Coordinates of N, CA and C in Angstrom, one line a residue:
M1 N 0.7 1.9 30.9 CA 1.0 2.2 29.5 C 1.7 4.3 30.4
S2 N 2.8 4.5 30.2 CA 3.8 6.3 30.7 C 2.1 6.9 30.0
T3 N 2.9 7.9 30.8 CA 2.0 9.3 30.1 C 3.1 9.9 29.0
A4 N 4.8 9.7 29.0 CA 5.6 9.2 27.0 C 4.9 8.8 26.5
A5 N 4.9 7.2 27.1 CA 4.2 6.7 25.5 C 2.8 7.1 25.2
V6 N 2.5 7.5 26.3 CA 0.5 7.9 25.5 C 1.1 8.6 24.4
R7 N 1.3 9.9 25.4 CA 2.2 11.4 23.7 C 3.1 10.5 22.8
T8 N 4.0 9.3 23.4 CA 4.0 9.1 21.7 C 3.6 8.9 20.9
S9 N 2.3 8.0 21.7 CA 1.7 6.8 20.7 C 0.5 7.5 19.4
R10 N 0.4 8.9 20.5 CA -1.4 9.1 19.6 C -0.8 10.5 18.1
P11 N 0.8 11.3 18.4 CA 1.4 11.2 17.0 C 1.3 10.5 16.0
A12 N 1.5 9.1 16.4 CA 2.2 8.0 15.2 C 0.9 7.2 15.1
G13 N -0.1 7.1 16.0 CA -1.2 7.1 15.5 C -1.7 7.9 14.6
R14 N -1.9 9.1 14.8 CA -2.2 10.1 14.1 C -1.5 9.8 12.3
T15 N -0.5 9.8 11.9 CA 0.1 9.3 10.6 C 0.9 8.1 10.5
V16 N 0.2 7.1 11.4 CA -0.3 5.8 10.5 C -1.7 5.8 9.8
G17 N -2.2 6.6 10.4 CA -3.7 7.2 9.6 C -3.6 7.7 8.5
A18 N -3.3 8.8 8.4 CA -2.5 9.9 7.6 C -2.1 8.9 6.8
A19 N -1.1 8.1 6.4 CA -0.2 6.9 5.4 C -1.2 6.7 5.2
L20 N -2.0 5.7 5.5 CA -3.0 4.8 5.2 C -4.0 5.0 4.5
L21 N -4.5 6.2 5.1 CA -5.4 7.0 3.7 C -5.2 7.9 2.4
L22 N -3.6 8.3 2.8 CA -3.3 8.4 1.2 C -2.6 7.2 0.0
G23 N -2.3 6.6 1.1 CA -1.4 5.1 -0.2 C -2.8 4.4 -0.5
A24 N -3.7 4.0 0.0 CA -4.8 3.5 -0.4 C -5.7 4.3 -1.7
A25 N -5.4 6.1 -1.5 CA -6.5 6.5 -2.6 C -5.9 6.6 -3.3
G26 N -4.3 7.0 -3.2 CA -3.2 7.0 -4.2 C -2.9 6.1 -5.1
A27 N -3.3 5.0 -4.9 CA -3.3 3.4 -5.5 C -4.5 3.3 -6.3
A28 N -5.5 3.6 -5.4 CA -6.8 3.8 -6.0 C -7.0 4.7 -7.5
L29 N -6.5 6.1 -7.5 CA -6.8 7.0 -8.3 C -6.1 6.5 -9.6
A30 N -4.2 5.6 -9.1 CA -4.2 5.2 -10.4 C -4.2 4.4 -10.8
L31 N -4.8 3.2 -10.2 CA -5.9 1.8 -11.3 C -7.1 2.8 -11.4
L32 N -7.8 3.3 -11.4 CA -8.4 3.8 -11.9 C -8.9 4.5 -13.5
A33 N -7.5 5.7 -13.3 CA -7.0 6.6 -14.1 C -6.5 5.2 -15.2
G34 N -5.7 4.6 -14.5 CA -4.8 3.9 -15.9 C -6.2 3.0 -17.1
G35 N -7.0 2.3 -16.9 CA -8.1 1.8 -17.1 C -9.5 2.7 -18.3
R36 N -9.1 4.5 -17.7 CA -9.5 5.2 -18.8 C -9.4 6.1 -19.9
T37 N -10.2 6.1 -20.8 CA -9.3 7.0 -21.8 C -8.0 8.0 -21.4
W38 N -6.4 8.7 -22.1 CA -6.3 8.7 -21.9 C -6.2 10.5 -23.2
A39 N -5.8 9.4 -24.3 CA -6.0 10.3 -25.9 C -6.8 9.8 -27.2
E40 N -7.3 11.1 -27.5 CA -8.0 9.7 -28.7 C -8.0 10.6 -30.1
G41 N -8.3 10.1 -31.4 CA -7.3 11.0 -32.7 C -8.4 10.1 -33.7
T42 N -8.3 11.3 -34.7 CA -8.5 9.9 -35.6 C -8.1 9.2 -37.0
T43 N -8.5 8.7 -37.5 CA -7.6 7.9 -38.6 C -7.9 8.1 -39.6
T44 N -7.3 7.5 -41.1 CA -8.2 7.5 -41.8 C -8.3 5.4 -42.4
V45 N -9.1 5.2 -42.6 CA -9.3 3.7 -43.0 C -10.6 3.7 -44.2
A46 N -9.8 3.1 -45.4 CA -10.7 2.6 -46.5 C -11.8 4.1 -46.7
Q47 N -10.7 5.1 -46.5 CA -11.4 6.5 -46.9 C -12.5 7.0 -46.3
S48 N -12.5 6.1 -45.0 CA -13.4 6.4 -44.2 C -12.7 7.4 -42.7
T49 N -13.7 8.1 -41.5 CA -12.6 8.6 -40.7 C -13.0 8.0 -40.0
V50 N -12.2 7.0 -39.1 CA -12.4 6.6 -37.8 C -11.5 7.2 -36.1
T51 N -12.6 7.2 -35.8 CA -11.9 7.5 -34.2 C -11.3 6.0 -33.5
K52 N -10.3 6.5 -33.1 CA -9.6 6.1 -31.9 C -9.9 6.1 -30.5
H53 N -9.4 5.4 -29.3 CA -9.3 5.7 -28.3 C -8.0 5.1 -27.7
V54 N -7.2 5.4 -26.7 CA -6.0 5.1 -25.7 C -6.8 4.9 -24.7
S55 N -6.0 3.6 -23.7 CA -6.1 4.4 -22.4 C -4.9 4.5 -22.0
G56 N -5.1 4.2 -20.3 CA -3.6 4.2 -19.4 C -2.9 3.5 -20.3
Q57 N -3.9 2.1 -19.0 CA -3.0 0.6 -20.3 C -2.2 0.7 -21.5
D58 N -2.9 1.8 -22.5 CA -2.6 1.5 -23.8 C -1.1 2.5 -23.7
V59 N -1.0 3.0 -23.4 CA -0.3 4.5 -23.6 C 1.3 3.7 -22.4
T60 N 0.8 3.6 -21.5 CA 1.6 2.8 -20.5 C 1.2 2.0 -19.3
G61 N 1.9 1.1 -19.1 CA 1.2 0.3 -18.2 C 1.9 0.5 -16.7
L62 N 2.9 1.4 -16.3 CA 3.4 1.4 -14.9 C 2.7 2.2 -13.7
P63 N 1.7 2.9 -14.2 CA 0.9 3.5 -12.9 C -0.1 2.3 -12.6
G64 N -0.8 1.8 -13.6 CA -1.7 0.7 -12.8 C -0.4 -0.3 -11.7
A65 N 0.6 -0.7 -12.4 CA 1.4 -2.3 -11.8 C 2.5 -1.1 -10.6
L66 N 2.5 -0.1 -10.9 CA 3.4 0.9 -9.4 C 2.1 0.8 -8.8
A67 N 0.7 1.2 -9.1 CA 0.5 1.3 -8.1 C 0.0 -0.2 -7.3
V68 N -0.5 -1.5 -7.1 CA -0.5 -2.3 -6.7 C 1.2 -3.0 -5.6
V69 N 1.9 -2.4 -6.5 CA 3.3 -2.3 -5.6 C 3.9 -1.0 -4.6
G70 N 2.8 0.0 -4.6 CA 3.3 0.6 -3.3 C 1.9 0.4 -2.2
L71 N 0.4 -0.4 -2.6 CA -0.5 -0.7 -1.7 C 0.7 -2.2 -1.5
A72 N 1.1 -3.2 -1.6 CA 1.7 -4.0 -1.1 C 2.9 -3.6 -0.3
A73 N 3.8 -2.7 -0.4 CA 4.7 -1.7 0.0 C 4.1 -1.2 1.4
L74 N 2.9 -0.8 0.9 CA 1.6 0.0 2.4 C 1.5 -1.5 3.3
V75 N 1.1 -2.1 2.8 CA 0.9 -3.1 3.6 C 2.0 -3.5 4.6
A76 N 3.3 -4.1 3.7 CA 5.0 -4.2 4.0 C 5.1 -3.9 5.3
V77 N 5.1 -2.1 4.9 CA 5.2 -1.6 6.3 C 5.6 -1.6 8.1
F78 N 3.6 -2.5 7.3 CA 3.9 -2.8 9.1 C 3.7 -3.9 9.8
A79 N 4.5 -4.6 8.3 CA 4.8 -6.6 8.7 C 6.2 -6.4 9.3
V80 N 7.3 -5.0 9.0 CA 8.4 -5.2 9.1 C 8.7 -4.0 10.3
R81 N 10.1 -4.0 10.7 CA 11.1 -3.3 11.9 C 12.2 -2.9 11.3
G82 N 12.6 -2.2 12.6 CA 14.2 -1.5 12.0 C 14.1 -1.1 10.4
V83 N 15.7 -1.6 10.0 CA 16.1 -0.9 9.1 C 15.4 -1.4 7.8
W84 N 14.9 -3.0 7.8 CA 13.7 -3.1 6.9 C 12.2 -1.8 6.8
R85 N 11.9 -1.6 7.5 CA 10.8 -0.7 7.5 C 11.4 0.7 7.0
T86 N 12.3 1.1 7.0 CA 12.9 1.7 6.3 C 13.1 1.2 4.8
V87 N 12.9 0.4 4.4 CA 13.7 -0.3 2.7 C 12.5 0.2 2.4
V88 N 11.3 -0.7 2.4 CA 9.8 -0.8 2.4 C 9.7 0.5 1.8
A89 N 9.5 1.3 3.0 CA 9.3 2.9 2.7 C 9.6 3.4 1.9
A90 N 10.8 3.0 1.6 CA 11.5 4.0 0.7 C 11.2 3.8 -0.3
G91 N 10.9 2.0 -0.9 CA 9.9 1.6 -2.1 C 8.5 2.3 -2.2
L92 N 7.4 2.3 -1.1 CA 6.5 3.8 -1.4 C 7.1 4.6 -2.6
V93 N 8.4 5.1 -1.5 CA 8.6 6.0 -2.6 C 8.3 6.5 -3.9
L94 N 9.8 5.9 -3.9 CA 9.7 5.3 -5.5 C 8.0 4.6 -6.1
A95 N 7.9 4.0 -5.2 CA 6.2 3.6 -6.4 C 5.7 5.2 -7.0
G96 N 5.3 5.6 -6.3 CA 4.7 6.8 -6.3 C 5.5 8.0 -7.1
A97 N 7.0 7.8 -6.7 CA 7.3 8.5 -7.9 C 7.5 8.3 -8.9
G98 N 7.4 7.2 -9.6 CA 7.5 6.3 -11.1 C 6.2 6.2 -11.3
V99 N 4.9 6.9 -11.2 CA 3.5 6.4 -10.9 C 3.4 8.4 -11.3
V100 N 3.6 9.3 -10.9 CA 3.9 10.6 -11.2 C 4.8 11.0 -13.0
A101 N 6.2 10.1 -12.6 CA 6.8 10.4 -13.9 C 6.2 9.6 -15.5
A102 N 5.2 8.4 -14.7 CA 5.0 7.5 -16.0 C 3.8 8.6 -16.3
A103 N 2.9 9.2 -15.6 CA 2.0 9.9 -16.0 C 2.0 10.9 -16.6
V104 N 3.4 12.0 -16.6 CA 3.9 13.0 -17.2 C 4.5 13.1 -18.4
T105 N 5.0 11.1 -18.5 CA 5.7 11.1 -19.5 C 4.2 10.8 -20.8
G106 N 3.4 9.9 -20.2 CA 2.0 9.5 -20.8 C 1.5 10.4 -21.1
A107 N 1.6 11.7 -20.6 CA 0.4 12.6 -21.0 C 0.1 13.3 -22.2
G108 N 1.1 13.1 -22.6 CA 1.6 13.7 -24.2 C 1.9 12.6 -25.3
D109 N 1.8 11.5 -24.9 CA 2.1 10.9 -25.8 C 1.2 9.9 -26.8
T110 N 1.8 10.0 -28.0 CA 0.6 9.5 -29.2 C 1.1 8.1 -30.1
S111 N 2.0 7.4 -29.3 CA 2.5 6.4 -30.3 C 1.5 5.2 -29.9
A112 N 0.4 5.5 -28.7 CA -0.3 4.8 -28.4 C -1.5 4.9 -29.6
L113 N -1.5 5.9 -29.6 CA -2.4 6.2 -30.9 C -2.2 6.0 -32.1
E114 N -1.4 6.0 -32.4 CA -0.2 5.7 -34.0 C -0.4 4.3 -34.6
E115 N 0.1 3.5 -33.1 CA -0.1 1.8 -33.2 C -1.8 1.5 -33.4
Q116 N -2.8 2.4 -32.7 CA -4.0 1.4 -32.8 C -4.2 2.3 -34.6
A117 N -3.9 3.1 -34.8 CA -4.3 4.0 -36.6 C -3.6 2.7 -37.6
A118 N -2.3 2.0 -36.9 CA -1.6 1.3 -38.2 C -2.6 -0.1 -37.8
K119 N -3.2 -0.4 -36.7 CA -3.8 -2.2 -36.8 C -4.7 -1.6 -37.4
A120 N -5.8 -0.8 -37.1 CA -6.9 -0.5 -37.9 C -6.7 -0.5 -40.0
G121 N -5.4 -0.2 -40.1 CA -5.5 0.8 -41.6 C -4.6 -1.0 -42.4
G122 N -4.0 -1.7 -41.0 CA -3.6 -3.1 -41.8 C -2.3 -2.8 -42.5
L123 N -1.7 -1.4 -41.4 CA -0.2 -1.1 -42.3 C 0.6 -1.5 -40.9
T124 N 2.9 -0.9 -41.1 CA 3.0 -1.2 -40.4 C 3.1 0.5 -39.6
S125 N 2.3 1.4 -39.9 CA 2.3 2.8 -39.0 C 1.3 3.4 -39.9
G126 N 0.4 4.3 -38.8 CA -0.5 4.6 -39.2 C -0.3 6.5 -38.8
A127 N -0.9 7.4 -39.7 CA -1.6 9.0 -39.3 C -2.7 9.1 -38.8
V128 N -2.2 9.9 -37.3 CA -3.8 10.3 -36.8 C -3.0 11.9 -36.1
D129 N -5.1 11.9 -36.8 CA -5.1 13.5 -36.9 C -5.8 14.1 -35.8
H130 N -6.4 15.3 -35.6 CA -7.3 15.5 -34.8 C -6.9 15.0 -33.2
V131 N -6.0 14.8 -32.6 CA -5.8 14.3 -31.2 C -5.8 15.3 -30.5
T132 N -6.2 14.6 -29.3 CA -6.6 15.2 -27.8 C -6.8 14.7 -26.4
H133 N -6.6 15.1 -25.3 CA -6.0 14.4 -24.5 C -6.7 14.8 -23.1
T134 N -7.1 13.8 -22.6 CA -8.1 13.7 -21.4 C -6.8 14.4 -20.4
A135 N -7.8 14.5 -19.0 CA -7.3 14.6 -18.3 C -6.7 13.7 -17.5
W136 N -7.3 12.3 -17.3 CA -7.0 11.3 -16.8 C -5.6 11.2 -16.1
P137 N -4.6 11.5 -17.5 CA -3.4 11.0 -16.9 C -2.7 12.0 -15.4
W138 N -3.7 13.0 -15.3 CA -3.3 14.5 -14.2 C -3.8 13.6 -13.2
V139 N -5.0 12.8 -13.3 CA -5.0 11.9 -12.2 C -4.9 11.0 -11.8
A140 N -4.0 10.2 -12.9 CA -3.0 9.2 -12.3 C -1.6 9.7 -11.6
L141 N -1.7 11.5 -12.1 CA -0.9 12.1 -11.3 C -0.5 11.8 -10.2
A142 N -1.7 12.5 -9.7 CA -2.0 13.0 -8.3 C -2.2 11.8 -7.5
G143 N -2.8 10.6 -7.8 CA -2.6 9.3 -7.3 C -0.8 8.4 -6.9
G144 N -0.2 9.1 -8.0 CA 1.8 9.7 -7.3 C 1.5 10.3 -6.1
V145 N 1.9 11.5 -6.4 CA 1.8 12.3 -5.4 C 1.2 11.7 -4.4
L146 N 0.2 11.5 -3.9 CA -0.4 10.6 -2.5 C 0.3 9.6 -2.0
L147 N 0.8 8.9 -3.0 CA 1.7 7.6 -2.9 C 3.3 7.9 -1.9
L148 N 3.6 8.9 -2.3 CA 4.5 9.5 -2.9 C 4.8 10.2 -0.6
L149 N 3.6 10.6 -0.8 CA 3.7 11.3 0.6 C 3.5 9.6 1.6
A150 N 2.8 9.3 1.3 CA 2.1 8.0 2.0 C 3.8 7.4 2.1
G151 N 4.3 7.5 1.3 CA 6.0 6.9 1.2 C 7.1 7.9 2.6
L152 N 6.8 8.7 2.0 CA 7.5 9.8 2.9 C 7.4 10.1 4.3
L153 N 5.3 9.8 4.7 CA 4.9 9.7 6.2 C 6.2 8.4 6.7
A154 N 5.7 7.5 6.1 CA 6.4 6.3 6.6 C 8.0 6.5 6.9
L155 N 9.0 7.0 6.2 CA 10.1 7.2 6.6 C 10.4 8.2 7.2
R156 N 9.8 8.9 8.1 CA 9.9 10.1 8.6 C 8.9 9.4 10.2
H157 N 8.4 8.7 10.4 CA 7.3 8.2 11.6 C 7.6 6.8 11.6
G158 N 8.1 6.3 10.9 CA 7.2 4.4 11.0 C 8.3 3.9 11.7
R159 N 9.0 4.9 12.5 CA 9.8 4.2 13.3 C 9.4 4.0 14.6
H160 N 7.6 4.6 15.1 CA 7.4 4.6 16.2 C 6.1 4.2 16.1
W161 N 5.9 3.1 14.5 CA 4.7 2.9 14.6 C 4.8 1.4 14.8
P162 N 3.6 0.5 15.2 CA 3.8 -0.2 15.5 C 3.4 -1.7 15.0
A163 N 3.6 -2.7 14.6 CA 4.2 -4.0 13.5 C 3.1 -4.6 13.8
M164 N 2.6 -5.3 12.6 CA 1.0 -5.8 12.9 C 1.5 -7.3 13.2
S165 N 1.1 -7.3 14.8 CA 1.9 -8.7 15.4 C 1.3 -8.6 16.9
G166 N 1.0 -9.8 17.7 CA -0.1 -9.9 19.0 C 0.7 -9.9 20.1
R167 N 2.3 -9.9 19.1 CA 3.4 -9.4 20.7 C 3.6 -8.4 21.5
Y168 N 2.8 -6.9 21.1 CA 3.8 -5.9 21.0 C 2.4 -4.9 21.2
E169 N 2.3 -4.5 22.2 CA 1.4 -3.5 22.3 C 1.6 -2.1 21.2
R170 N 0.4 -1.4 21.5 CA 0.3 -0.4 20.6 C 1.2 0.4 19.7
D171 N 2.4 0.7 21.8 CA 3.3 1.8 21.5 C 4.6 1.2 21.1
G172 N 4.5 -0.1 21.1 CA 5.8 -1.1 20.4 C 6.2 -2.0 21.5
T173 N 6.2 -1.6 22.8 CA 6.4 -2.5 23.7 C 6.3 -3.9 23.6
P174 N 7.2 -5.3 23.5 CA 6.6 -6.4 24.6 C 5.7 -6.6 25.0
R175 N 4.4 -7.3 25.1 CA 3.1 -7.2 26.5 C 4.6 -8.2 27.6
P176 N 4.1 -7.6 28.5 CA 4.9 -9.0 29.3 C 4.1 -10.0 29.5
R177 N 4.3 -11.6 30.1 CA 3.4 -12.5 29.7 C 3.0 -12.4 31.4
R178 N 1.8 -13.0 31.2 CA 1.2 -13.3 32.3 C 1.7 -14.5 32.9
A179 N 2.6 -14.3 34.3 CA 2.7 -15.5 35.7 C 1.7 -16.3 35.7
R180 N 2.0 -17.3 35.4 CA 0.9 -18.8 35.6 C 1.2 -19.3 37.2
T181 N -0.3 -19.6 37.2 CA -0.6 -19.8 39.2 C -0.7 -20.8 38.8
A182 N -0.2 -21.8 40.2 CA -0.2 -22.7 40.6 C -1.5 -23.3 40.7
P183 N -1.1 -24.6 40.0 CA -2.9 -25.7 40.4 C -3.0 -25.4 41.2
D184 N -4.4 -25.3 42.0 CA -5.2 -26.1 43.2 C -5.5 -27.6 43.0
P185 N -4.1 -27.5 44.4 CA -4.1 -29.5 44.8 C -5.7 -29.9 44.8
E186 N -6.6 -29.2 45.5 CA -7.9 -29.7 46.0 C -8.2 -29.6 44.6
R187 N -8.1 -29.5 43.3 CA -9.2 -29.5 42.4 C -8.2 -30.4 41.2
P188 N -8.6 -31.5 41.7 CA -7.6 -32.5 40.1 C -7.5 -31.9 38.7
E189 N -9.1 -31.4 38.2 CA -9.1 -31.3 37.1 C -8.5 -30.6 36.2
E190 N -7.7 -29.3 37.4 CA -6.8 -28.7 37.2 C -5.1 -29.3 37.5
L191 N -5.2 -30.4 38.0 CA -3.7 -31.2 37.7 C -3.4 -31.8 36.3
W192 N -5.0 -31.5 36.2 CA -4.5 -32.9 34.7 C -4.1 -31.7 34.1
K193 N -4.8 -30.9 33.5 CA -4.7 -29.6 32.9 C -3.2 -29.5 33.4
A194 N -2.9 -29.0 34.2 CA -1.2 -28.9 34.1 C 0.1 -29.9 33.6
L195 N -0.7 -31.2 34.4 CA 0.2 -32.1 33.3 C 0.0 -32.6 32.0
D196 N -1.1 -31.8 31.1 CA -1.4 -31.6 29.3 C -0.4 -31.1 29.3
R197 N -0.2 -30.0 29.5 CA 0.7 -29.2 28.8 C 2.1 -29.0 29.4
G198 N 2.4 -29.9 30.1 CA 3.7 -30.7 30.1 C 4.0 -29.7 31.8
E199 N 3.4 -29.5 32.2 CA 4.3 -28.4 33.9 C 4.0 -30.0 35.1
D200 N 4.8 -29.1 35.9 CA 5.1 -30.0 37.2 C 3.7 -29.8 37.9
P201 N 2.9 -30.2 38.2 CA 1.8 -29.7 39.1 C 2.0 -29.7 40.6
T202 N 3.2 -30.2 40.8 CA 4.0 -29.9 42.3 C 4.2 -28.5 42.6
G203 N 4.8 -28.2 41.4 CA 5.5 -26.9 42.0 C 7.5 -26.5 41.6
A204 N 7.8 -28.0 42.0 CA 8.9 -28.4 42.0 C 9.9 -27.4 40.9

């Protein structure tokens, strides 16, 4: 490998590692936050006060769904090349931005709590008092930011990253094929192997 190729591969390797770390951590945070309590409040059912809790999935399923999309896009970035790599990287950016937007929107949302209160009272709508919100929406937001950063790295440096193929070297250049040596006529087993491969052992 040339000196220039080595210099190019080193920063490419660093950005690949950073994108993988950011993307995996971001998706993990968004998925984790989606299953945790985002808000809680009290409602009155049969003259009794009942505390209701709603998770991120109850409030909005977008962070978890987009985290899965982001993970798939992160893997797909290394499976494609050229313009398709740019398209997939843009999808990763959009997934991260979507997680951020959904987390911000859901952080103060009370509709899921009101729905839970209505179900508890057997009504079409329910009133919720003493509503409190947890920090989990902001954890999901942090995950979205990490996914977004991974996508931006892929957009900026993705053209230098290797693809998932054994036909390419680490710098993305095709590997030269090894020249086949002619079978030794003094060794009959090599002649038979050449015939099995469909080659002409005489070299003609």
